[in-house]
PDB file of C-alpha atoms and ligand atoms in Angstrom:
ATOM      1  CA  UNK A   1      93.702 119.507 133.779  1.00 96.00           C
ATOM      2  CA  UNK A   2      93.599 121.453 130.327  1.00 98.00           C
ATOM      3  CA  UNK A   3      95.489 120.516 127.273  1.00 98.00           C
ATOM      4  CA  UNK A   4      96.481 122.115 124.809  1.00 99.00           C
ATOM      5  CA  UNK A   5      97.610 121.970 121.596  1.00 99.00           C
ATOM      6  CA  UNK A   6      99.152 123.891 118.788  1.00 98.00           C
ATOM      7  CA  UNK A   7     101.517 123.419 115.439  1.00 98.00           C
ATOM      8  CA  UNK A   8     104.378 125.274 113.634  1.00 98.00           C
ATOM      9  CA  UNK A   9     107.338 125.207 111.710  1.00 98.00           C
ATOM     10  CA  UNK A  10     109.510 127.075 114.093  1.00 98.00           C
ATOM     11  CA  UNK A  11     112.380 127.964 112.505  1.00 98.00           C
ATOM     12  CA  UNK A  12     114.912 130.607 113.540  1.00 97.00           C
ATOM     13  CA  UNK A  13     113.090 130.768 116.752  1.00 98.00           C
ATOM     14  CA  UNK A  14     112.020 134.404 117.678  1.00 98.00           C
ATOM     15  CA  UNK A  15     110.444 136.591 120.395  1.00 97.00           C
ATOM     16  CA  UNK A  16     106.441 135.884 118.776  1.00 98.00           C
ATOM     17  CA  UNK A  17     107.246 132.384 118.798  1.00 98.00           C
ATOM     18  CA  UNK A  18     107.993 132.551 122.688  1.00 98.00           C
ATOM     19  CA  UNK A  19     105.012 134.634 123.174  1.00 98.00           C
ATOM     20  CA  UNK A  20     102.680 132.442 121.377  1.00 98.00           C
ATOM     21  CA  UNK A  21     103.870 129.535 123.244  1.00 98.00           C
ATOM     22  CA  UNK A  22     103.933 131.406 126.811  1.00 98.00           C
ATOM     23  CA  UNK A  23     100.044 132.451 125.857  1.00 98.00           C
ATOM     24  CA  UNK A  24      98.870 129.329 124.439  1.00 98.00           C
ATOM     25  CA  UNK A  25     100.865 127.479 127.462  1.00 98.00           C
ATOM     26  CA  UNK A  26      99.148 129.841 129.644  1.00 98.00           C
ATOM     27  CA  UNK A  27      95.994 128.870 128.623  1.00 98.00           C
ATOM     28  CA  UNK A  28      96.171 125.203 131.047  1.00 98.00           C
ATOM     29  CA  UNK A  29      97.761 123.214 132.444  1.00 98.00           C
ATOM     30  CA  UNK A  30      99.961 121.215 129.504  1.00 98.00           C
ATOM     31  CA  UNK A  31     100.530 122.004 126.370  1.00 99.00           C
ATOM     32  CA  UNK A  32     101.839 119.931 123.164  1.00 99.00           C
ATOM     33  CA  UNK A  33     103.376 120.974 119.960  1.00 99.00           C
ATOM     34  CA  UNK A  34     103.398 119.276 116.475  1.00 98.00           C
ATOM     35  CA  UNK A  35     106.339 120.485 114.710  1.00 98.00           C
ATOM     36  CA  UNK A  36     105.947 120.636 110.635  1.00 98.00           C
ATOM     37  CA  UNK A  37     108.940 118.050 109.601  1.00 98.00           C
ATOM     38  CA  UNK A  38     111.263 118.786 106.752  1.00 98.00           C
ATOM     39  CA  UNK A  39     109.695 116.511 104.480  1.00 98.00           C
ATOM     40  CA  UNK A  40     105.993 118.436 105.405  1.00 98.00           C
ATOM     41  CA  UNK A  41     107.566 121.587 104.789  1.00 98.00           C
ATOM     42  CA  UNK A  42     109.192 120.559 101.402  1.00 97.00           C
ATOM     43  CA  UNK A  43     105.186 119.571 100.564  1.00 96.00           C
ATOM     44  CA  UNK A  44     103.967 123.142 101.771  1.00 95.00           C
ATOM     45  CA  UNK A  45     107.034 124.547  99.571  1.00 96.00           C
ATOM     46  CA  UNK A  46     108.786 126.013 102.741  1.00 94.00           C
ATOM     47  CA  UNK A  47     112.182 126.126 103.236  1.00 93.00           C
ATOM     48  CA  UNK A  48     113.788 126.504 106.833  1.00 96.00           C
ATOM     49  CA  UNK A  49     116.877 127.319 107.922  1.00 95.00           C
ATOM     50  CA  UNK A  50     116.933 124.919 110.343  1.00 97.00           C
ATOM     51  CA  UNK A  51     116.359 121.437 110.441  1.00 98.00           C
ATOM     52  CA  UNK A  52     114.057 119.539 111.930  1.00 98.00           C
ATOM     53  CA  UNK A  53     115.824 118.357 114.843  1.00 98.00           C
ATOM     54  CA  UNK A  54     117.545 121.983 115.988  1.00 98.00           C
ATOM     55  CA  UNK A  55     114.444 123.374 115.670  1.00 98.00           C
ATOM     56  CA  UNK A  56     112.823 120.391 118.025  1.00 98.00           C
ATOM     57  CA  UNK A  57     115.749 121.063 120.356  1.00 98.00           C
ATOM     58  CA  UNK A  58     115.380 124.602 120.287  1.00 98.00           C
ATOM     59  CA  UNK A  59     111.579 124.291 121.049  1.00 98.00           C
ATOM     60  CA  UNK A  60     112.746 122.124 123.816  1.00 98.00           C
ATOM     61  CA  UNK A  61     114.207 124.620 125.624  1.00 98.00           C
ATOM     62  CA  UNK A  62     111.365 126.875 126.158  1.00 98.00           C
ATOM     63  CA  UNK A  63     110.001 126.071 129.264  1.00 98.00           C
ATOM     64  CA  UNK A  64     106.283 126.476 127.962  1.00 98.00           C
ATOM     65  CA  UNK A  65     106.378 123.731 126.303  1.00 98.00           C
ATOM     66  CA  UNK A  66     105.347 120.081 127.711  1.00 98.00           C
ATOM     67  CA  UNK A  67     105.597 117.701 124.658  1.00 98.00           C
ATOM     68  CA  UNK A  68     106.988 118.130 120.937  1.00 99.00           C
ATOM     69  CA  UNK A  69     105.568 115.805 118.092  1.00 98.00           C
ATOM     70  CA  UNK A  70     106.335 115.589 114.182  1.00 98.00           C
ATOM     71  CA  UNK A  71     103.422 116.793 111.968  1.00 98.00           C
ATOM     72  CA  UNK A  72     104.225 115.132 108.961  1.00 98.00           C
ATOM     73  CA  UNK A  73     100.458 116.152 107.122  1.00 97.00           C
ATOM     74  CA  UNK A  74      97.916 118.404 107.099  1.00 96.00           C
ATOM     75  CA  UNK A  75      95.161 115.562 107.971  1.00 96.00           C
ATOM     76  CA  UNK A  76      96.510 114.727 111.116  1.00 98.00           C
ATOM     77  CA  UNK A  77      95.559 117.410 113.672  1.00 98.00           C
ATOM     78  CA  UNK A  78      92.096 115.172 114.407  1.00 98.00           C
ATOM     79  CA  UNK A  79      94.063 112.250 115.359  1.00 98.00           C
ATOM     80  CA  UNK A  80      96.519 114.060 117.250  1.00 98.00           C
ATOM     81  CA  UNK A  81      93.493 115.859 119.296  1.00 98.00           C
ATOM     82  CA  UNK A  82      92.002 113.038 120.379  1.00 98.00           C
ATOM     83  CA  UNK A  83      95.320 111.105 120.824  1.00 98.00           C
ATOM     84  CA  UNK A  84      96.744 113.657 123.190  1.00 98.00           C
ATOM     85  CA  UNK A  85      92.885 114.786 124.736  1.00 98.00           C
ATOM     86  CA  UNK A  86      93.334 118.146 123.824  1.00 98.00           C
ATOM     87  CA  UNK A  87      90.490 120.532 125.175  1.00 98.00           C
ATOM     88  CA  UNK A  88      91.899 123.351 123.323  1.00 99.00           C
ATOM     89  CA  UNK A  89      93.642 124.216 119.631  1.00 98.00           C
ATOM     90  CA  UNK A  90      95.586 127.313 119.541  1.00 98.00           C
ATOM     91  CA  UNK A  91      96.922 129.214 116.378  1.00 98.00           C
ATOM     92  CA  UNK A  92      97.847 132.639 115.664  1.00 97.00           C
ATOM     93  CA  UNK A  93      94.979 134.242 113.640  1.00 97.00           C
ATOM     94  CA  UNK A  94      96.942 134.403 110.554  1.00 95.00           C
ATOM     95  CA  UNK A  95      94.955 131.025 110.582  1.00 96.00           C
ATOM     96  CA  UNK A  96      92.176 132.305 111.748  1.00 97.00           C
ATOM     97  CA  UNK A  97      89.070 129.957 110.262  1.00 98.00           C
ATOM     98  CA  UNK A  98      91.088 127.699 108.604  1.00 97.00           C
ATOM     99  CA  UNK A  99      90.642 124.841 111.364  1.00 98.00           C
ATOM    100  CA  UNK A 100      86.956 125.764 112.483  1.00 98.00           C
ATOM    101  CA  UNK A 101      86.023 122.163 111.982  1.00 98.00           C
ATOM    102  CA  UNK A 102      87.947 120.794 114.650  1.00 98.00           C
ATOM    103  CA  UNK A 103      85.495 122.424 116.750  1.00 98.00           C
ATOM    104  CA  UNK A 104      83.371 119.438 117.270  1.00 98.00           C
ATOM    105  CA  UNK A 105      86.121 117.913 119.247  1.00 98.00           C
ATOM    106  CA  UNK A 106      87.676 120.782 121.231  1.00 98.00           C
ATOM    107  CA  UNK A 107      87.652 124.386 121.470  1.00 98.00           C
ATOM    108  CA  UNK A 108      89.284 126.265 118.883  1.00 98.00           C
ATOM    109  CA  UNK A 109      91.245 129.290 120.159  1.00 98.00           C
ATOM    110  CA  UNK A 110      93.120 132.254 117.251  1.00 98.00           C
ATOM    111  CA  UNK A 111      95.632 134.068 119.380  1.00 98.00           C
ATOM    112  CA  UNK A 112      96.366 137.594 117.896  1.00 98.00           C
ATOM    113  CA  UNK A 113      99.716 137.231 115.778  1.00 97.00           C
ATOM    114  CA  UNK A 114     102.568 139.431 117.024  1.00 97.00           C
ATOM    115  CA  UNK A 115     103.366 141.752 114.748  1.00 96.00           C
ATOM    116  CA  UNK A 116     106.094 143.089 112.830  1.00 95.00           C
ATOM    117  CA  UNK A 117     108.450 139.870 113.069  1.00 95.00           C
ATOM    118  CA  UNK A 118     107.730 136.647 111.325  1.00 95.00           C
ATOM    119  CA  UNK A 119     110.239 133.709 110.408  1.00 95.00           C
ATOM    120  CA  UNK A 120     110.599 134.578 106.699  1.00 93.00           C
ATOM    121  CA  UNK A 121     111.896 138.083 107.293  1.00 94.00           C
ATOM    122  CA  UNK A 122     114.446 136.789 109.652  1.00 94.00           C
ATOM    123  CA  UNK A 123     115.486 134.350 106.645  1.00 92.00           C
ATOM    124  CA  UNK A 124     115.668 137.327 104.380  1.00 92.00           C
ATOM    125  CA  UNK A 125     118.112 139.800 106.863  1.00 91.00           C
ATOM    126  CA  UNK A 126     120.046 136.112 107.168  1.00 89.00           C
ATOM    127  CA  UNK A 127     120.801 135.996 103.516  1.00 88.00           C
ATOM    128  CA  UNK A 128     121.744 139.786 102.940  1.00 89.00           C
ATOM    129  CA  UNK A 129     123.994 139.122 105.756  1.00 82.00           C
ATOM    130  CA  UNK A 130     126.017 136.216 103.887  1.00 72.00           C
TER     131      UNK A 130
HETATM  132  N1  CTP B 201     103.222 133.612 115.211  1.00 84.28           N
HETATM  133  C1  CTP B 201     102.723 134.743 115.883  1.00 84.28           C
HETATM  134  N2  CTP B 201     103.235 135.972 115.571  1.00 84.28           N
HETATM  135  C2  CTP B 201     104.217 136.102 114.650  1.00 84.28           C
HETATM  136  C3  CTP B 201     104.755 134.962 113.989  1.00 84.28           C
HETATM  137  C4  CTP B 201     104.222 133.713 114.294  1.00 84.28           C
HETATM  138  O1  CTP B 201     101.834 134.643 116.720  1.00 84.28           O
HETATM  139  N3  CTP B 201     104.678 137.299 114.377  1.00 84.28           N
HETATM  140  C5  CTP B 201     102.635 132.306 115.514  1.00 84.28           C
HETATM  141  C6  CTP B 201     101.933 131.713 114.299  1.00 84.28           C
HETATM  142  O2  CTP B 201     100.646 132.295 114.131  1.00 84.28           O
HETATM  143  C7  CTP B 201     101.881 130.242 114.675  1.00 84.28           C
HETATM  144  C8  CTP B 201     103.198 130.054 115.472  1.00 84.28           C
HETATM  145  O3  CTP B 201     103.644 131.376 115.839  1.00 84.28           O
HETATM  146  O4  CTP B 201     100.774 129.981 115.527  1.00 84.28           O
HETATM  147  C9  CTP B 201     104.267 129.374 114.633  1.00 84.28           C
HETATM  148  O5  CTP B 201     104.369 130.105 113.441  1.00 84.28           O
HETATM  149  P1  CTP B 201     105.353 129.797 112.243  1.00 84.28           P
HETATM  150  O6  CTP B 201     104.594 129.774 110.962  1.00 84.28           O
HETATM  151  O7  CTP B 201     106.215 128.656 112.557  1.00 84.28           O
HETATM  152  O8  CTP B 201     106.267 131.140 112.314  1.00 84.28           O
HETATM  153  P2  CTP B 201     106.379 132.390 111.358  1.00 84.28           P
HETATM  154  O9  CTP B 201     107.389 133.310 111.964  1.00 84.28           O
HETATM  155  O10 CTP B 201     105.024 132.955 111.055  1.00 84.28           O
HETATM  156  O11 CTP B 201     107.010 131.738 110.066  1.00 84.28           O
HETATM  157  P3  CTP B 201     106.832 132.090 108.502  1.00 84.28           P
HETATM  158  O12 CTP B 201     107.377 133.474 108.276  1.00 84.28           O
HETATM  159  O13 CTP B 201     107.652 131.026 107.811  1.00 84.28           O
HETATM  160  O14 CTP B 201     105.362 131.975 108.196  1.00 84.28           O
END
């Protein structure tokens, strides 16, 4: 059985998001998402549309995903690794490098990011719209 493991913010859930989680997912057999809180994303400076708990049910929905867990920090990915015996860490490669040195505990996997649609351009089309 191979875990894995991967984190986002989620909001306004779009067609990369799905395709990120289908290829991660795709990767084993189980796979288990930390989802940035509101109070994380207020410390990162991010704003979503959505709040924490639409965006967990919305993530719940998508059939690629196994488990859903808050990541309220940026220190916590170790823990949550070993907690949940993930073999493998997936990101998009816009975060390519930036978590190399979990590879003492699992493999560390940068998916190529879709391109051309991203969260904060959906928020920007939103607001013209209003
Ligand atoms: N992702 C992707 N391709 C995209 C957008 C996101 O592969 N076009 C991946 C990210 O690399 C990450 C996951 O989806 O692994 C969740 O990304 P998130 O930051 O929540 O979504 P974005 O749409 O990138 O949001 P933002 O514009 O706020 O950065």
């Amino acid at each position: 059985m191979t875990r894995i493991i991967t984190y986002g913010t989620f909001d306004t859930f779009h067609w990369a998001h799905m395709l990120l989680l289908q290829r991660a997912r795709a990767m084993g057999d189980w796979l288990g998402v930390g989802l940035s809180t509101d109070a994380f994303n207020a410390i990162k400076g991010k704003q979503t549309c959505l709040p924490y708990e639409q965006r967990k049910q919305i993530l719940s929905g998508v059939k690629y995903v196994d488990l859903i867990f808050p990541e309220n920090n940026w220190q916590q990915k170790r823990d949550d690794i070993l907690k949940y015996h993930a073999d493998i860490f997936v990101m998009g490669d816009d975060w390519r490098g930036k978590f190399d040195d979990l590879n003492d505990i699992c493999q560390v996997v940068y998916l190529p990011r879709t391109p051309d649609i991203c969260s904060t351009e959906i928020k920007k089309i939103l607001s013209k719209t209003k």
